[in-house]
Tab-separated table of C-alpha atoms in Angstrom:
chain	number	residue	atom	x	y	z
A	1	UNK	CA	-1.860	65.110	-18.669
A	2	UNK	CA	1.216	62.943	-19.165
A	3	UNK	CA	1.252	60.173	-21.737
A	4	UNK	CA	1.857	56.684	-20.401
A	5	UNK	CA	3.812	54.023	-22.241
A	6	UNK	CA	3.539	50.517	-20.867
A	7	UNK	CA	4.138	47.136	-22.478
A	8	UNK	CA	3.818	48.739	-25.888
A	9	UNK	CA	0.688	50.742	-25.018
A	10	UNK	CA	0.898	54.512	-25.021
A	11	UNK	CA	-2.111	56.792	-24.569
A	12	UNK	CA	-1.807	60.241	-26.101
A	13	UNK	CA	-4.661	62.757	-26.174
A	14	UNK	CA	-7.110	59.997	-25.320
A	15	UNK	CA	-5.968	57.656	-28.104
A	16	UNK	CA	-3.916	54.473	-27.876
A	17	UNK	CA	-0.994	55.077	-30.196
A	18	UNK	CA	-0.703	51.443	-31.282
A	19	UNK	CA	-4.425	50.928	-31.904
A	20	UNK	CA	-6.066	51.166	-35.282
A	21	UNK	CA	-8.157	54.340	-35.339
A	22	UNK	CA	-11.677	53.985	-36.653
A	23	UNK	CA	-13.383	57.227	-35.530
A	24	UNK	CA	-17.071	56.969	-34.700
A	25	UNK	CA	-19.438	59.928	-34.889
A	26	UNK	CA	-21.422	58.421	-32.027
A	27	UNK	CA	-19.961	60.276	-29.084
A	28	UNK	CA	-20.115	63.634	-27.344
A	29	UNK	CA	-18.417	65.548	-24.541
A	30	UNK	CA	-18.556	64.280	-21.006
A	31	UNK	CA	-20.252	66.544	-18.463
A	32	UNK	CA	-17.921	69.345	-17.421
A	33	UNK	CA	-16.737	67.765	-14.169
A	34	UNK	CA	-16.885	64.125	-15.272
A	35	UNK	CA	-13.764	62.003	-15.682
A	36	UNK	CA	-13.303	58.271	-16.320
A	37	UNK	CA	-14.001	56.431	-13.082
A	38	UNK	CA	-15.388	53.118	-14.332
A	39	UNK	CA	-14.432	50.552	-16.961
A	40	UNK	CA	-17.298	48.597	-18.525
A	41	UNK	CA	-16.596	45.360	-20.377
A	42	UNK	CA	-18.925	44.334	-23.196
A	43	UNK	CA	-18.989	41.767	-25.956
A	44	UNK	CA	-20.115	42.065	-29.545
A	45	UNK	CA	-20.140	39.922	-32.674
A	46	UNK	CA	-21.755	40.706	-35.990
A	47	UNK	CA	-23.579	38.670	-37.092
A	48	UNK	CA	-24.068	37.075	-33.651
A	49	UNK	CA	-21.400	34.488	-32.836
A	50	UNK	CA	-19.501	35.141	-36.064
A	51	UNK	CA	-16.151	36.858	-35.993
A	52	UNK	CA	-14.284	39.010	-38.468
A	53	UNK	CA	-15.654	40.717	-41.540
A	54	UNK	CA	-15.319	44.297	-40.332
A	55	UNK	CA	-19.015	44.615	-39.502
A	56	UNK	CA	-18.402	45.905	-35.973
A	57	UNK	CA	-16.346	48.765	-37.339
A	58	UNK	CA	-19.065	49.547	-39.879
A	59	UNK	CA	-21.732	49.428	-37.167
A	60	UNK	CA	-19.963	51.897	-34.890
A	61	UNK	CA	-19.390	54.231	-37.836
A	62	UNK	CA	-23.035	54.128	-38.973
A	63	UNK	CA	-21.954	52.429	-42.205
A	64	UNK	CA	-23.415	48.948	-41.703
A	65	UNK	CA	-24.866	47.476	-44.885
A	66	UNK	CA	-28.211	46.103	-43.757
A	67	UNK	CA	-28.403	43.926	-46.857
A	68	UNK	CA	-25.221	42.038	-45.949
A	69	UNK	CA	-27.026	39.824	-43.417
A	70	UNK	CA	-30.664	39.502	-42.278
A	71	UNK	CA	-29.717	40.382	-38.688
A	72	UNK	CA	-28.370	43.768	-39.713
A	73	UNK	CA	-31.750	45.152	-40.764
A	74	UNK	CA	-32.809	45.349	-37.120
A	75	UNK	CA	-29.744	47.247	-35.899
A	76	UNK	CA	-28.590	49.345	-38.846
A	77	UNK	CA	-30.393	52.447	-37.572
A	78	UNK	CA	-28.862	52.377	-34.090
A	79	UNK	CA	-26.267	54.980	-33.158
A	80	UNK	CA	-23.921	53.400	-30.640
A	81	UNK	CA	-20.196	53.103	-30.031
A	82	UNK	CA	-17.557	51.983	-27.600
A	83	UNK	CA	-14.181	53.480	-26.898
A	84	UNK	CA	-12.285	50.353	-27.858
A	85	UNK	CA	-12.720	46.957	-29.520
A	86	UNK	CA	-10.408	44.027	-28.804
A	87	UNK	CA	-10.567	41.512	-31.622
A	88	UNK	CA	-10.091	37.762	-31.257
A	89	UNK	CA	-6.353	38.033	-31.979
A	90	UNK	CA	-5.920	40.809	-29.413
A	91	UNK	CA	-5.775	43.612	-31.980
A	92	UNK	CA	-6.996	46.982	-30.697
A	93	UNK	CA	-9.381	49.184	-32.668
A	94	UNK	CA	-10.332	52.514	-31.114
A	95	UNK	CA	-13.465	54.439	-32.035
A	96	UNK	CA	-13.702	57.243	-29.465
A	97	UNK	CA	-10.956	58.986	-27.442
A	98	UNK	CA	-11.123	58.090	-23.774
A	99	UNK	CA	-11.757	61.655	-22.649
A	100	UNK	CA	-14.976	61.742	-24.696
A	101	UNK	CA	-18.330	60.152	-23.899
A	102	UNK	CA	-18.916	57.037	-26.002
A	103	UNK	CA	-22.451	55.702	-26.317
A	104	UNK	CA	-21.978	52.185	-24.982
A	105	UNK	CA	-23.819	51.735	-21.698
A	106	UNK	CA	-27.348	52.950	-22.427
A	107	UNK	CA	-29.749	53.073	-19.498
A	108	UNK	CA	-27.488	52.029	-16.651
A	109	UNK	CA	-26.630	52.395	-12.993
A	110	UNK	CA	-23.463	51.800	-10.995
A	111	UNK	CA	-23.354	52.153	-7.194
A	112	UNK	CA	-26.422	54.380	-7.240
A	113	UNK	CA	-25.164	56.577	-10.083
A	114	UNK	CA	-27.078	56.606	-13.346
A	115	UNK	CA	-25.941	57.590	-16.854
A	116	UNK	CA	-22.783	55.503	-16.738
A	117	UNK	CA	-21.663	56.809	-20.121
A	118	UNK	CA	-20.859	60.091	-18.373
A	119	UNK	CA	-18.058	58.634	-16.252
A	120	UNK	CA	-17.065	55.335	-17.836
A	121	UNK	CA	-14.891	53.818	-20.542
A	122	UNK	CA	-16.471	51.085	-22.638
A	123	UNK	CA	-14.397	48.226	-24.035
A	124	UNK	CA	-15.897	45.683	-26.405
A	125	UNK	CA	-14.475	42.188	-26.712
A	126	UNK	CA	-15.236	40.472	-29.995
A	127	UNK	CA	-17.131	37.495	-28.700
A	128	UNK	CA	-20.349	36.096	-27.284
A	129	UNK	CA	-21.674	35.252	-23.840
A	130	UNK	CA	-21.124	31.501	-24.248
A	131	UNK	CA	-17.973	31.345	-26.386
A	132	UNK	CA	-14.621	31.416	-24.554
A	133	UNK	CA	-12.558	34.531	-25.131
A	134	UNK	CA	-9.013	34.122	-26.365
A	135	UNK	CA	-5.846	34.432	-24.346
A	136	UNK	CA	-4.752	37.249	-26.630
A	137	UNK	CA	-7.889	39.181	-25.722
A	138	UNK	CA	-7.297	38.797	-21.993
A	139	UNK	CA	-3.678	39.888	-22.347
A	140	UNK	CA	-4.615	42.955	-24.383
A	141	UNK	CA	-7.444	43.819	-22.008
A	142	UNK	CA	-5.149	43.605	-18.988
A	143	UNK	CA	-2.488	45.750	-20.653
A	144	UNK	CA	-5.026	48.368	-21.699
A	145	UNK	CA	-6.657	48.389	-18.272
A	146	UNK	CA	-3.332	48.890	-16.494
A	147	UNK	CA	-2.468	51.777	-18.800
A	148	UNK	CA	-5.878	53.386	-18.313
A	149	UNK	CA	-5.562	53.136	-14.540
A	150	UNK	CA	-2.206	54.891	-14.716
A	151	UNK	CA	-3.557	57.547	-17.062
A	152	UNK	CA	-6.767	58.375	-15.204
A	153	UNK	CA	-6.301	58.747	-11.421
A	154	UNK	CA	-10.000	58.295	-10.599
A	155	UNK	CA	-10.053	54.861	-12.252
A	156	UNK	CA	-8.856	51.869	-10.253
A	157	UNK	CA	-8.899	48.074	-10.238
A	158	UNK	CA	-12.021	48.001	-8.067
A	159	UNK	CA	-14.032	49.905	-10.684
A	160	UNK	CA	-14.224	47.189	-13.347
A	161	UNK	CA	-17.645	45.863	-14.268
A	162	UNK	CA	-19.627	44.113	-16.957
A	163	UNK	CA	-22.444	45.573	-19.009
A	164	UNK	CA	-24.783	43.064	-17.385
A	165	UNK	CA	-23.935	44.479	-13.951
A	166	UNK	CA	-24.887	48.056	-14.795
A	167	UNK	CA	-27.905	47.100	-16.917
A	168	UNK	CA	-29.260	43.919	-15.295
A	169	UNK	CA	-32.198	42.324	-17.045
A	170	UNK	CA	-31.449	44.300	-20.184
A	171	UNK	CA	-27.918	43.164	-20.994
A	172	UNK	CA	-26.042	39.893	-20.419
A	173	UNK	CA	-22.522	40.626	-21.640
A	174	UNK	CA	-19.720	39.801	-21.251
A	175	UNK	CA	-21.487	36.613	-20.159
A	176	UNK	CA	-20.502	33.462	-18.317
A	177	UNK	CA	-17.675	32.825	-20.764
A	178	UNK	CA	-15.722	35.785	-19.417
A	179	UNK	CA	-13.198	34.678	-16.795
A	180	UNK	CA	-13.012	37.559	-14.329
A	181	UNK	CA	-10.453	35.796	-12.140
A	182	UNK	CA	-8.053	35.267	-15.037
A	183	UNK	CA	-8.489	38.867	-16.146
A	184	UNK	CA	-7.749	40.177	-12.664
A	185	UNK	CA	-4.720	37.902	-12.311
A	186	UNK	CA	-3.252	39.295	-15.517
A	187	UNK	CA	-4.082	42.827	-14.437
A	188	UNK	CA	-2.335	42.291	-11.115
A	189	UNK	CA	0.769	41.138	-12.972
A	190	UNK	CA	0.652	44.218	-15.174
A	191	UNK	CA	0.329	46.531	-12.193
A	192	UNK	CA	3.366	45.048	-10.457
A	193	UNK	CA	5.588	46.725	-13.013
A	194	UNK	CA	6.739	49.969	-11.428
A	195	UNK	CA	6.557	53.268	-13.369
A	196	UNK	CA	10.343	53.581	-13.419
A	197	UNK	CA	10.962	50.049	-14.685
A	198	UNK	CA	12.582	49.298	-17.998
A	199	UNK	CA	9.334	48.595	-19.853
A	200	UNK	CA	7.473	51.745	-18.835
A	201	UNK	CA	8.208	55.415	-19.078
A	202	UNK	CA	6.218	58.611	-18.956
A	203	UNK	CA	6.368	60.999	-21.869
A	204	UNK	CA	5.665	64.614	-21.016
């Protein structure tokens, strides 16, 4: 598959070249015929509603120190991951290559299809349901989404959903604080840039 470079984002072998790599052991292969067809947006903050500290990275790598905060004792034994984390300043940290199956959705259903991990990409925003996300996060999310749509033909702008939508009653993220309209506006702007424009090129 060709690599796509757009607005500073290039995906090569399932990894964003400009993202910090923080490999998680919590992933496996997708089913043989499965490809990314859905993008699931989550939020996470550790401890809840506190940002920074590197605890999310530790959590997804099974290295969380449960003595660092009382909340951590209840989650330290979980084995979960997402493909990508977007921090409050828009920085990208990638845990799992996009062609692999990250463990982010859990028990889930989308348009009658279960096991959403099989065919989805999970992106975590550092945040909480009731705390506004930053402009930098929306910009990074839109840029990443546009690049993913160009990289994976089965993924499109109609296949964007929240964790709460595929696991209703069990999950609430990304919450009411997430502005879907603003996100889609930025994504539309990103997608207006044609593949042969000055700020995008394909690398074979």
